[in-house]
Amino acid sequence: MTTTPTVDVHAHVLLPEVDALVDGLPGLAEARALDARRNGPDALKVNGPMIGARIARLTDPSVRLAAMDEQGVDVQLVSPSPSHYHYWADEETAEKVYRPANEATAAHCSAAPDRLRGLGLVPLQHPEQAVRALEHALECGLSGVEISSHAPGRELSDPDYAPFWARAEETGALVFLHPFGCTLDERLDQWYLSNSVGQPTENAVALSHLIFSGVLDRHPELRLIAAHGGGYLPTHIGRADHAWRARPDARGCRETPSSYLRRLYFDSLVHDPYVLRELVRVAGADRVLLGSDFPFDMGAEDPVGALRAARLPDTDFHAVRGGNATALLGLPL
């Protein structure tokens, strides 16, 4: 009997060479100051030691593979830490970021090509570079790219991203939507609300822009994976449907907003078995993928156990555990 591999689509790599490239450049200090304001001093005190304790898992493929074995994970889809987005960078600096980031991620994954697949980066702050960055990632052998929920002054519904969405659809590249930083800013600077509330908020806003603006109507074959189970949107999509029916100004998309959930993919990282069951219900078991946020503290140490706790039917469990991602990534059985 053939068994599909267990596939984790939400795992990160830290790229010291990218940090070294931007160190001391104009704009970096301001970006870090904004990040500090958004997170607050207590979070910053925790973040440093937390990352330090995980450096080996973030940078050493052999340590990563050993940890995957302990988790019962066969394959990871590895994306750069969102701290590498650097959306403050000018055009020249942006290219100096995404090219080595793509190449370093590909090199990391090449240590075990049967077990590690990778994603690159796109400078969302410069839409005119987005297609070029996507194509560079694919040329490096990566499966697609990772993006945040917005860039400064730009939402994902911005018409200037149209060539990027079209090329991603045409190539079949994966686009992994993973927010970094919430625009609610200092309102979330205590108790790590910047992450626990901020990330699901940003997911919901970004996905709503893609749905209501018609991006998913124009690109029905786009293969987009939303981190953190899509945030608040899947469990509160009824309100969006009501607005679409009740108000003409909310009818930017052709169909009810909830119908688009079945055109997207979502990782399983929702930290609640009942929320995971609801995500499977509204999006479909064929649209949910195992995700752990490896190896950060806001992730799942035992992603398969977290999935098992949702008590899904066997066929749905195995689809989420790896069947869906195996098909999406074109992995051998």
Short mmCIF file of the C-alpha atoms (twelve columns), coordinates in Angstrom:
data_MODEL
# 
_entry.id   MODEL 
# 
loop_
_atom_site.group_PDB 
_atom_site.id 
_atom_site.type_symbol 
_atom_site.label_atom_id 
_atom_site.label_alt_id 
_atom_site.label_comp_id 
_atom_site.label_asym_id 
_atom_site.label_seq_id 
_atom_site.Cartn_x 
_atom_site.Cartn_y 
_atom_site.Cartn_z 
_atom_site.pdbx_PDB_model_num 
ATOM 1   C CA . MET A 1   0.000   0.000  0.000   1 
ATOM 2   C CA . THR A 2   1.366   3.421  -0.990  1 
ATOM 3   C CA . THR A 3   1.507   5.999  1.778   1 
ATOM 4   C CA . THR A 4   1.773   9.710  1.082   1 
ATOM 5   C CA . PRO A 5   4.531   11.550 2.948   1 
ATOM 6   C CA . THR A 6   3.802   13.871 5.851   1 
ATOM 7   C CA . VAL A 7   4.409   17.400 4.546   1 
ATOM 8   C CA . ASP A 8   4.809   20.588 6.604   1 
ATOM 9   C CA . VAL A 9   4.242   23.638 4.393   1 
ATOM 10  C CA . HIS A 10  5.076   26.241 7.050   1 
ATOM 11  C CA . ALA A 11  8.728   26.093 8.112   1 
ATOM 12  C CA . HIS A 12  11.376  28.804 8.092   1 
ATOM 13  C CA . VAL A 13  15.061  29.302 7.417   1 
ATOM 14  C CA . LEU A 14  17.218  32.143 8.763   1 
ATOM 15  C CA . LEU A 15  19.665  33.651 6.261   1 
ATOM 16  C CA . PRO A 16  22.548  35.460 8.004   1 
ATOM 17  C CA . GLU A 17  24.019  36.427 4.633   1 
ATOM 18  C CA . VAL A 18  20.939  38.525 3.862   1 
ATOM 19  C CA . ASP A 19  21.121  40.277 7.238   1 
ATOM 20  C CA . ALA A 20  24.784  41.062 6.561   1 
ATOM 21  C CA . LEU A 21  23.920  42.633 3.185   1 
ATOM 22  C CA . VAL A 22  21.508  45.182 4.672   1 
ATOM 23  C CA . ASP A 23  23.362  45.890 7.909   1 
ATOM 24  C CA . GLY A 24  23.903  49.623 8.320   1 
ATOM 25  C CA . LEU A 25  21.926  50.659 5.230   1 
ATOM 26  C CA . PRO A 26  19.646  53.710 5.384   1 
ATOM 27  C CA . GLY A 27  16.133  52.646 6.230   1 
ATOM 28  C CA . LEU A 28  17.001  49.562 8.245   1 
ATOM 29  C CA . ALA A 29  17.175  51.381 11.571  1 
ATOM 30  C CA . GLU A 30  13.809  53.040 10.946  1 
ATOM 31  C CA . ALA A 31  12.243  49.688 10.019  1 
ATOM 32  C CA . ARG A 32  13.615  48.078 13.156  1 
ATOM 33  C CA . ALA A 33  12.322  50.974 15.260  1 
ATOM 34  C CA . LEU A 34  8.838   50.479 13.788  1 
ATOM 35  C CA . ASP A 35  9.044   46.758 14.539  1 
ATOM 36  C CA . ALA A 36  10.077  47.555 18.106  1 
ATOM 37  C CA . ARG A 37  7.152   49.935 18.581  1 
ATOM 38  C CA . ARG A 38  4.716   47.384 17.204  1 
ATOM 39  C CA . ASN A 39  5.950   44.557 19.418  1 
ATOM 40  C CA . GLY A 40  6.743   46.453 22.606  1 
ATOM 41  C CA . PRO A 41  9.715   46.100 24.973  1 
ATOM 42  C CA . ASP A 42  8.551   42.943 26.726  1 
ATOM 43  C CA . ALA A 43  8.298   41.033 23.446  1 
ATOM 44  C CA . LEU A 44  11.729  42.195 22.357  1 
ATOM 45  C CA . LYS A 45  13.245  40.834 25.581  1 
ATOM 46  C CA . VAL A 46  11.807  37.409 24.787  1 
ATOM 47  C CA . ASN A 47  12.483  37.367 21.034  1 
ATOM 48  C CA . GLY A 48  16.278  37.485 21.206  1 
ATOM 49  C CA . PRO A 49  16.779  34.458 23.459  1 
ATOM 50  C CA . MET A 50  13.983  32.592 21.662  1 
ATOM 51  C CA . ILE A 51  15.716  32.985 18.283  1 
ATOM 52  C CA . GLY A 52  19.106  32.245 19.793  1 
ATOM 53  C CA . ALA A 53  17.912  28.910 21.127  1 
ATOM 54  C CA . ARG A 54  16.687  27.970 17.651  1 
ATOM 55  C CA . ILE A 55  19.578  29.128 15.467  1 
ATOM 56  C CA . ALA A 56  20.785  25.614 14.675  1 
ATOM 57  C CA . ARG A 57  17.329  24.463 13.570  1 
ATOM 58  C CA . LEU A 58  16.972  27.622 11.474  1 
ATOM 59  C CA . THR A 59  20.325  27.381 9.706   1 
ATOM 60  C CA . ASP A 60  21.743  23.836 9.812   1 
ATOM 61  C CA . PRO A 61  20.024  21.366 7.458   1 
ATOM 62  C CA . SER A 62  21.217  18.343 9.452   1 
ATOM 63  C CA . VAL A 63  19.694  19.708 12.660  1 
ATOM 64  C CA . ARG A 64  16.495  20.533 10.755  1 
ATOM 65  C CA . LEU A 65  16.248  17.000 9.375   1 
ATOM 66  C CA . ALA A 66  16.782  15.455 12.813  1 
ATOM 67  C CA . ALA A 67  13.987  17.634 14.219  1 
ATOM 68  C CA . MET A 68  11.718  16.645 11.339  1 
ATOM 69  C CA . ASP A 69  12.374  12.993 12.133  1 
ATOM 70  C CA . GLU A 70  11.336  13.587 15.746  1 
ATOM 71  C CA . GLN A 71  8.115   15.246 14.566  1 
ATOM 72  C CA . GLY A 72  7.339   12.515 12.044  1 
ATOM 73  C CA . VAL A 73  7.582   15.001 9.159   1 
ATOM 74  C CA . ASP A 74  8.954   13.690 5.876   1 
ATOM 75  C CA . VAL A 75  9.054   16.903 3.828   1 
ATOM 76  C CA . GLN A 76  9.164   20.611 4.685   1 
ATOM 77  C CA . LEU A 77  8.359   23.554 2.456   1 
ATOM 78  C CA . VAL A 78  10.961  26.010 3.738   1 
ATOM 79  C CA . SER A 79  10.478  29.767 3.474   1 
ATOM 80  C CA . PRO A 80  12.772  32.579 4.642   1 
ATOM 81  C CA . SER A 81  12.055  34.111 8.019   1 
ATOM 82  C CA . PRO A 82  9.667   37.025 7.351   1 
ATOM 83  C CA . SER A 83  12.253  39.270 9.001   1 
ATOM 84  C CA . HIS A 84  14.045  39.066 5.626   1 
ATOM 85  C CA . TYR A 85  11.285  40.867 3.690   1 
ATOM 86  C CA . HIS A 86  12.955  44.286 4.057   1 
ATOM 87  C CA . TYR A 87  10.140  46.121 2.303   1 
ATOM 88  C CA . TRP A 88  11.806  49.411 3.259   1 
ATOM 89  C CA . ALA A 89  14.580  48.843 0.693   1 
ATOM 90  C CA . ASP A 90  15.010  50.855 -2.501  1 
ATOM 91  C CA . GLU A 91  15.032  49.085 -5.881  1 
ATOM 92  C CA . GLU A 92  18.768  48.432 -5.973  1 
ATOM 93  C CA . THR A 93  18.852  47.124 -2.402  1 
ATOM 94  C CA . ALA A 94  15.701  45.051 -2.965  1 
ATOM 95  C CA . GLU A 95  17.412  43.115 -5.750  1 
ATOM 96  C CA . LYS A 96  20.452  42.642 -3.524  1 
ATOM 97  C CA . VAL A 97  18.093  41.082 -0.963  1 
ATOM 98  C CA . TYR A 98  15.856  38.799 -3.000  1 
ATOM 99  C CA . ARG A 99  18.532  37.273 -5.231  1 
ATOM 100 C CA . PRO A 100 20.829  36.008 -2.439  1 
ATOM 101 C CA . ALA A 101 17.787  35.091 -0.327  1 
ATOM 102 C CA . ASN A 102 16.490  32.883 -3.130  1 
ATOM 103 C CA . GLU A 103 19.907  31.376 -3.748  1 
ATOM 104 C CA . ALA A 104 20.628  30.748 -0.062  1 
ATOM 105 C CA . THR A 105 17.233  29.124 0.498   1 
ATOM 106 C CA . ALA A 106 17.809  26.884 -2.518  1 
ATOM 107 C CA . ALA A 107 21.271  25.966 -1.205  1 
ATOM 108 C CA . HIS A 108 19.837  25.099 2.203   1 
ATOM 109 C CA . CYS A 109 17.220  22.834 0.627   1 
ATOM 110 C CA . SER A 110 19.780  21.199 -1.687  1 
ATOM 111 C CA . ALA A 111 21.257  19.448 1.373   1 
ATOM 112 C CA . ALA A 112 18.268  17.078 1.206   1 
ATOM 113 C CA . PRO A 113 16.331  17.695 -2.020  1 
ATOM 114 C CA . ASP A 114 14.043  14.735 -1.392  1 
ATOM 115 C CA . ARG A 115 12.934  16.223 1.938   1 
ATOM 116 C CA . LEU A 116 13.266  19.993 1.602   1 
ATOM 117 C CA . ARG A 117 11.497  22.247 -0.887  1 
ATOM 118 C CA . GLY A 118 11.895  26.012 -0.775  1 
ATOM 119 C CA . LEU A 119 10.250  29.360 -1.391  1 
ATOM 120 C CA . GLY A 120 11.910  32.633 -2.320  1 
ATOM 121 C CA . LEU A 121 11.136  36.301 -1.749  1 
ATOM 122 C CA . VAL A 122 9.482   39.070 -3.776  1 
ATOM 123 C CA . PRO A 123 9.985   42.801 -3.063  1 
ATOM 124 C CA . LEU A 124 6.336   43.816 -2.758  1 
ATOM 125 C CA . GLN A 125 7.358   47.452 -2.309  1 
ATOM 126 C CA . HIS A 126 8.461   47.466 -5.975  1 
ATOM 127 C CA . PRO A 127 5.738   45.753 -8.045  1 
ATOM 128 C CA . GLU A 128 7.789   46.224 -11.203 1 
ATOM 129 C CA . GLN A 129 10.385  43.826 -9.766  1 
ATOM 130 C CA . ALA A 130 7.917   41.191 -8.623  1 
ATOM 131 C CA . VAL A 131 7.778   39.097 -11.801 1 
ATOM 132 C CA . ARG A 132 11.544  39.155 -12.142 1 
ATOM 133 C CA . ALA A 133 11.970  38.054 -8.525  1 
ATOM 134 C CA . LEU A 134 9.417   35.258 -8.959  1 
ATOM 135 C CA . GLU A 135 11.151  33.994 -12.074 1 
ATOM 136 C CA . HIS A 136 14.526  34.103 -10.319 1 
ATOM 137 C CA . ALA A 137 13.106  31.981 -7.492  1 
ATOM 138 C CA . LEU A 138 11.829  29.414 -9.978  1 
ATOM 139 C CA . GLU A 139 15.170  29.424 -11.814 1 
ATOM 140 C CA . CYS A 140 16.817  28.587 -8.480  1 
ATOM 141 C CA . GLY A 141 14.634  25.477 -8.287  1 
ATOM 142 C CA . LEU A 142 12.292  26.890 -5.652  1 
ATOM 143 C CA . SER A 143 8.569   26.107 -5.640  1 
ATOM 144 C CA . GLY A 144 7.408   29.714 -5.499  1 
ATOM 145 C CA . VAL A 145 7.653   32.729 -3.214  1 
ATOM 146 C CA . GLU A 146 6.608   34.023 0.181   1 
ATOM 147 C CA . ILE A 147 4.950   37.425 0.594   1 
ATOM 148 C CA . SER A 148 3.576   39.514 3.433   1 
ATOM 149 C CA . SER A 149 0.036   40.849 3.770   1 
ATOM 150 C CA . HIS A 150 0.931   44.262 2.396   1 
ATOM 151 C CA . ALA A 151 3.813   46.557 1.545   1 
ATOM 152 C CA . PRO A 152 4.124   50.176 2.734   1 
ATOM 153 C CA . GLY A 153 1.316   52.060 1.031   1 
ATOM 154 C CA . ARG A 154 0.178   49.060 -1.017  1 
ATOM 155 C CA . GLU A 155 -2.454  46.392 -0.477  1 
ATOM 156 C CA . LEU A 156 -2.412  43.079 -2.329  1 
ATOM 157 C CA . SER A 157 -5.377  44.370 -4.362  1 
ATOM 158 C CA . ASP A 158 -3.152  47.067 -5.911  1 
ATOM 159 C CA . PRO A 159 -3.543  46.903 -9.722  1 
ATOM 160 C CA . ASP A 160 0.229   47.197 -10.112 1 
ATOM 161 C CA . TYR A 161 0.524   43.591 -8.875  1 
ATOM 162 C CA . ALA A 162 -1.520  42.283 -11.813 1 
ATOM 163 C CA . PRO A 163 1.545   41.074 -13.784 1 
ATOM 164 C CA . PHE A 164 2.807   39.214 -10.707 1 
ATOM 165 C CA . TRP A 165 -0.479  37.395 -10.125 1 
ATOM 166 C CA . ALA A 166 -0.693  36.547 -13.813 1 
ATOM 167 C CA . ARG A 167 2.823   35.127 -13.926 1 
ATOM 168 C CA . ALA A 168 2.342   33.165 -10.704 1 
ATOM 169 C CA . GLU A 169 -0.807  31.631 -12.160 1 
ATOM 170 C CA . GLU A 170 0.841   30.912 -15.505 1 
ATOM 171 C CA . THR A 171 3.867   29.178 -13.972 1 
ATOM 172 C CA . GLY A 172 1.937   27.338 -11.257 1 
ATOM 173 C CA . ALA A 173 4.224   28.877 -8.649  1 
ATOM 174 C CA . LEU A 174 3.133   28.672 -5.031  1 
ATOM 175 C CA . VAL A 175 2.538   31.979 -3.247  1 
ATOM 176 C CA . PHE A 176 2.759   31.695 0.534   1 
ATOM 177 C CA . LEU A 177 0.977   34.566 2.296   1 
ATOM 178 C CA . HIS A 178 2.707   35.105 5.635   1 
ATOM 179 C CA . PRO A 179 2.186   38.474 7.376   1 
ATOM 180 C CA . PHE A 180 4.988   40.309 9.132   1 
ATOM 181 C CA . GLY A 181 3.964   43.274 11.251  1 
ATOM 182 C CA . CYS A 182 0.457   44.540 11.937  1 
ATOM 183 C CA . THR A 183 -0.615  48.073 11.045  1 
ATOM 184 C CA . LEU A 184 -2.534  48.379 14.321  1 
ATOM 185 C CA . ASP A 185 0.920   49.316 15.634  1 
ATOM 186 C CA . GLU A 186 1.169   50.352 19.301  1 
ATOM 187 C CA . ARG A 187 -2.368  49.218 20.072  1 
ATOM 188 C CA . LEU A 188 -0.869  45.693 20.153  1 
ATOM 189 C CA . ASP A 189 2.427   46.436 21.918  1 
ATOM 190 C CA . GLN A 190 1.643   44.475 25.108  1 
ATOM 191 C CA . TRP A 191 1.193   40.796 25.932  1 
ATOM 192 C CA . TYR A 192 2.455   39.796 22.450  1 
ATOM 193 C CA . LEU A 193 -0.843  40.909 20.926  1 
ATOM 194 C CA . SER A 194 1.252   42.013 17.949  1 
ATOM 195 C CA . ASN A 195 1.404   38.345 17.014  1 
ATOM 196 C CA . SER A 196 -1.562  36.628 18.654  1 
ATOM 197 C CA . VAL A 197 -4.022  39.262 17.384  1 
ATOM 198 C CA . GLY A 198 -1.962  41.008 14.722  1 
ATOM 199 C CA . GLN A 199 -1.112  38.032 12.523  1 
ATOM 200 C CA . PRO A 200 -4.667  36.682 12.139  1 
ATOM 201 C CA . THR A 201 -5.899  40.239 11.556  1 
ATOM 202 C CA . GLU A 202 -3.388  40.813 8.764   1 
ATOM 203 C CA . ASN A 203 -4.259  37.471 7.180   1 
ATOM 204 C CA . ALA A 204 -7.951  38.360 7.169   1 
ATOM 205 C CA . VAL A 205 -7.372  41.830 5.691   1 
ATOM 206 C CA . ALA A 206 -5.004  40.599 2.974   1 
ATOM 207 C CA . LEU A 207 -7.274  37.740 1.908   1 
ATOM 208 C CA . SER A 208 -10.280 40.078 1.877   1 
ATOM 209 C CA . HIS A 209 -8.431  42.386 -0.518  1 
ATOM 210 C CA . LEU A 210 -7.692  39.473 -2.837  1 
ATOM 211 C CA . ILE A 211 -11.308 38.289 -2.730  1 
ATOM 212 C CA . PHE A 212 -13.257 41.547 -2.924  1 
ATOM 213 C CA . SER A 213 -10.978 43.186 -5.496  1 
ATOM 214 C CA . GLY A 214 -11.548 40.368 -7.979  1 
ATOM 215 C CA . VAL A 215 -7.938  39.145 -8.050  1 
ATOM 216 C CA . LEU A 216 -9.165  35.570 -7.527  1 
ATOM 217 C CA . ASP A 217 -11.825 36.045 -10.221 1 
ATOM 218 C CA . ARG A 218 -9.165  37.097 -12.712 1 
ATOM 219 C CA . HIS A 219 -6.717  34.376 -11.651 1 
ATOM 220 C CA . PRO A 220 -8.772  31.306 -10.740 1 
ATOM 221 C CA . GLU A 221 -5.786  28.936 -10.991 1 
ATOM 222 C CA . LEU A 222 -3.597  30.935 -8.608  1 
ATOM 223 C CA . ARG A 223 -2.039  28.612 -6.018  1 
ATOM 224 C CA . LEU A 224 -1.971  30.692 -2.838  1 
ATOM 225 C CA . ILE A 225 -1.395  29.261 0.648   1 
ATOM 226 C CA . ALA A 226 -2.483  31.401 3.610   1 
ATOM 227 C CA . ALA A 227 -0.472  30.923 6.805   1 
ATOM 228 C CA . HIS A 228 -2.106  30.630 10.234  1 
ATOM 229 C CA . GLY A 229 -5.256  29.093 8.790   1 
ATOM 230 C CA . GLY A 230 -6.109  32.357 7.037   1 
ATOM 231 C CA . GLY A 231 -6.452  34.184 10.337  1 
ATOM 232 C CA . TYR A 232 -9.885  35.346 11.390  1 
ATOM 233 C CA . LEU A 233 -11.450 35.261 7.929   1 
ATOM 234 C CA . PRO A 234 -12.548 31.608 7.514   1 
ATOM 235 C CA . THR A 235 -14.388 31.483 10.838  1 
ATOM 236 C CA . HIS A 236 -16.034 34.901 10.309  1 
ATOM 237 C CA . ILE A 237 -16.707 34.714 6.575   1 
ATOM 238 C CA . GLY A 238 -20.468 34.860 7.155   1 
ATOM 239 C CA . ARG A 239 -20.250 38.582 7.886   1 
ATOM 240 C CA . ALA A 240 -18.459 39.157 4.586   1 
ATOM 241 C CA . ASP A 241 -21.144 37.175 2.766   1 
ATOM 242 C CA . HIS A 242 -23.849 39.259 4.418   1 
ATOM 243 C CA . ALA A 243 -22.133 42.509 3.389   1 
ATOM 244 C CA . TRP A 244 -21.811 41.211 -0.190  1 
ATOM 245 C CA . ARG A 245 -25.553 40.480 -0.305  1 
ATOM 246 C CA . ALA A 246 -26.739 43.580 1.557   1 
ATOM 247 C CA . ARG A 247 -24.570 46.351 0.134   1 
ATOM 248 C CA . PRO A 248 -23.699 47.220 -3.472  1 
ATOM 249 C CA . ASP A 249 -20.396 48.771 -2.406  1 
ATOM 250 C CA . ALA A 250 -19.297 45.375 -1.003  1 
ATOM 251 C CA . ARG A 251 -19.919 43.516 -4.261  1 
ATOM 252 C CA . GLY A 252 -16.472 43.777 -5.840  1 
ATOM 253 C CA . CYS A 253 -16.212 40.033 -6.477  1 
ATOM 254 C CA . ARG A 254 -18.481 37.921 -8.685  1 
ATOM 255 C CA . GLU A 255 -19.590 35.385 -6.074  1 
ATOM 256 C CA . THR A 256 -20.148 35.304 -2.328  1 
ATOM 257 C CA . PRO A 257 -16.837 35.773 -0.456  1 
ATOM 258 C CA . SER A 258 -17.113 32.376 1.229   1 
ATOM 259 C CA . SER A 259 -17.005 30.625 -2.148  1 
ATOM 260 C CA . TYR A 260 -13.437 31.820 -2.675  1 
ATOM 261 C CA . LEU A 261 -12.163 29.930 0.359   1 
ATOM 262 C CA . ARG A 262 -12.322 26.801 -1.790  1 
ATOM 263 C CA . ARG A 263 -9.966  28.413 -4.299  1 
ATOM 264 C CA . LEU A 264 -7.302  29.063 -1.653  1 
ATOM 265 C CA . TYR A 265 -5.091  26.822 0.466   1 
ATOM 266 C CA . PHE A 266 -4.639  27.211 4.220   1 
ATOM 267 C CA . ASP A 267 -2.140  25.790 6.648   1 
ATOM 268 C CA . SER A 268 -3.446  23.993 9.735   1 
ATOM 269 C CA . LEU A 269 -1.726  26.223 12.311  1 
ATOM 270 C CA . VAL A 270 -4.730  27.537 14.241  1 
ATOM 271 C CA . HIS A 271 -3.881  26.189 17.743  1 
ATOM 272 C CA . ASP A 272 -7.409  24.904 18.366  1 
ATOM 273 C CA . PRO A 273 -8.834  21.592 17.155  1 
ATOM 274 C CA . TYR A 274 -12.345 23.015 16.865  1 
ATOM 275 C CA . VAL A 275 -11.153 25.948 14.749  1 
ATOM 276 C CA . LEU A 276 -9.271  23.481 12.570  1 
ATOM 277 C CA . ARG A 277 -12.433 21.432 12.093  1 
ATOM 278 C CA . GLU A 278 -14.294 24.596 11.074  1 
ATOM 279 C CA . LEU A 279 -11.523 25.538 8.642   1 
ATOM 280 C CA . VAL A 280 -11.817 22.115 7.014   1 
ATOM 281 C CA . ARG A 281 -15.591 22.532 6.845   1 
ATOM 282 C CA . VAL A 282 -15.605 25.928 5.149   1 
ATOM 283 C CA . ALA A 283 -12.568 25.531 2.892   1 
ATOM 284 C CA . GLY A 284 -12.758 21.802 2.214   1 
ATOM 285 C CA . ALA A 285 -10.450 19.038 3.366   1 
ATOM 286 C CA . ASP A 286 -8.630  19.253 0.025   1 
ATOM 287 C CA . ARG A 287 -7.621  22.863 0.743   1 
ATOM 288 C CA . VAL A 288 -5.969  22.519 4.156   1 
ATOM 289 C CA . LEU A 289 -2.278  21.645 4.535   1 
ATOM 290 C CA . LEU A 290 -0.207  20.691 7.553   1 
ATOM 291 C CA . GLY A 291 1.736   23.657 8.962   1 
ATOM 292 C CA . SER A 292 3.920   24.093 12.044  1 
ATOM 293 C CA . ASP A 293 5.779   27.453 11.813  1 
ATOM 294 C CA . PHE A 294 8.949   25.452 12.489  1 
ATOM 295 C CA . PRO A 295 10.869  26.182 14.657  1 
ATOM 296 C CA . PHE A 296 9.436   29.322 16.261  1 
ATOM 297 C CA . ASP A 297 7.737   29.412 19.659  1 
ATOM 298 C CA . MET A 298 4.382   30.387 18.128  1 
ATOM 299 C CA . GLY A 299 4.419   27.175 16.127  1 
ATOM 300 C CA . ALA A 300 3.355   23.614 16.834  1 
ATOM 301 C CA . GLU A 301 5.999   21.315 18.287  1 
ATOM 302 C CA . ASP A 302 3.884   18.313 17.263  1 
ATOM 303 C CA . PRO A 303 1.953   19.353 14.131  1 
ATOM 304 C CA . VAL A 304 0.701   15.845 13.385  1 
ATOM 305 C CA . GLY A 305 -0.574  15.513 16.961  1 
ATOM 306 C CA . ALA A 306 -2.332  18.874 16.657  1 
ATOM 307 C CA . LEU A 307 -3.984  17.666 13.474  1 
ATOM 308 C CA . ARG A 308 -4.982  14.376 15.088  1 
ATOM 309 C CA . ALA A 309 -6.643  16.299 17.950  1 
ATOM 310 C CA . ALA A 310 -9.179  17.703 15.474  1 
ATOM 311 C CA . ARG A 311 -10.590 14.164 15.087  1 
ATOM 312 C CA . LEU A 312 -11.168 14.466 11.355  1 
ATOM 313 C CA . PRO A 313 -12.359 11.511 9.303   1 
ATOM 314 C CA . ASP A 314 -9.418  9.351  8.203   1 
ATOM 315 C CA . THR A 315 -9.562  10.479 4.586   1 
ATOM 316 C CA . ASP A 316 -9.534  14.147 5.617   1 
ATOM 317 C CA . PHE A 317 -6.764  13.560 8.176   1 
ATOM 318 C CA . HIS A 318 -4.458  11.995 5.605   1 
ATOM 319 C CA . ALA A 319 -5.309  14.618 3.005   1 
ATOM 320 C CA . VAL A 320 -4.259  17.395 5.399   1 
ATOM 321 C CA . ARG A 321 -1.325  15.425 6.788   1 
ATOM 322 C CA . GLY A 322 0.311   15.198 3.407   1 
ATOM 323 C CA . GLY A 323 -1.913  14.151 0.538   1 
ATOM 324 C CA . ASN A 324 -2.862  17.670 -0.507  1 
ATOM 325 C CA . ALA A 325 0.677   19.037 -0.271  1 
ATOM 326 C CA . THR A 326 2.098   16.012 -2.087  1 
ATOM 327 C CA . ALA A 327 -0.112  16.810 -5.064  1 
ATOM 328 C CA . LEU A 328 0.536   20.566 -4.804  1 
ATOM 329 C CA . LEU A 329 4.320   20.118 -4.754  1 
ATOM 330 C CA . GLY A 330 4.396   17.236 -7.198  1 
ATOM 331 C CA . LEU A 331 6.141   14.975 -4.702  1 
ATOM 332 C CA . PRO A 332 6.710   11.291 -5.411  1 
ATOM 333 C CA . LEU A 333 4.614   8.886  -3.376  1 
# 
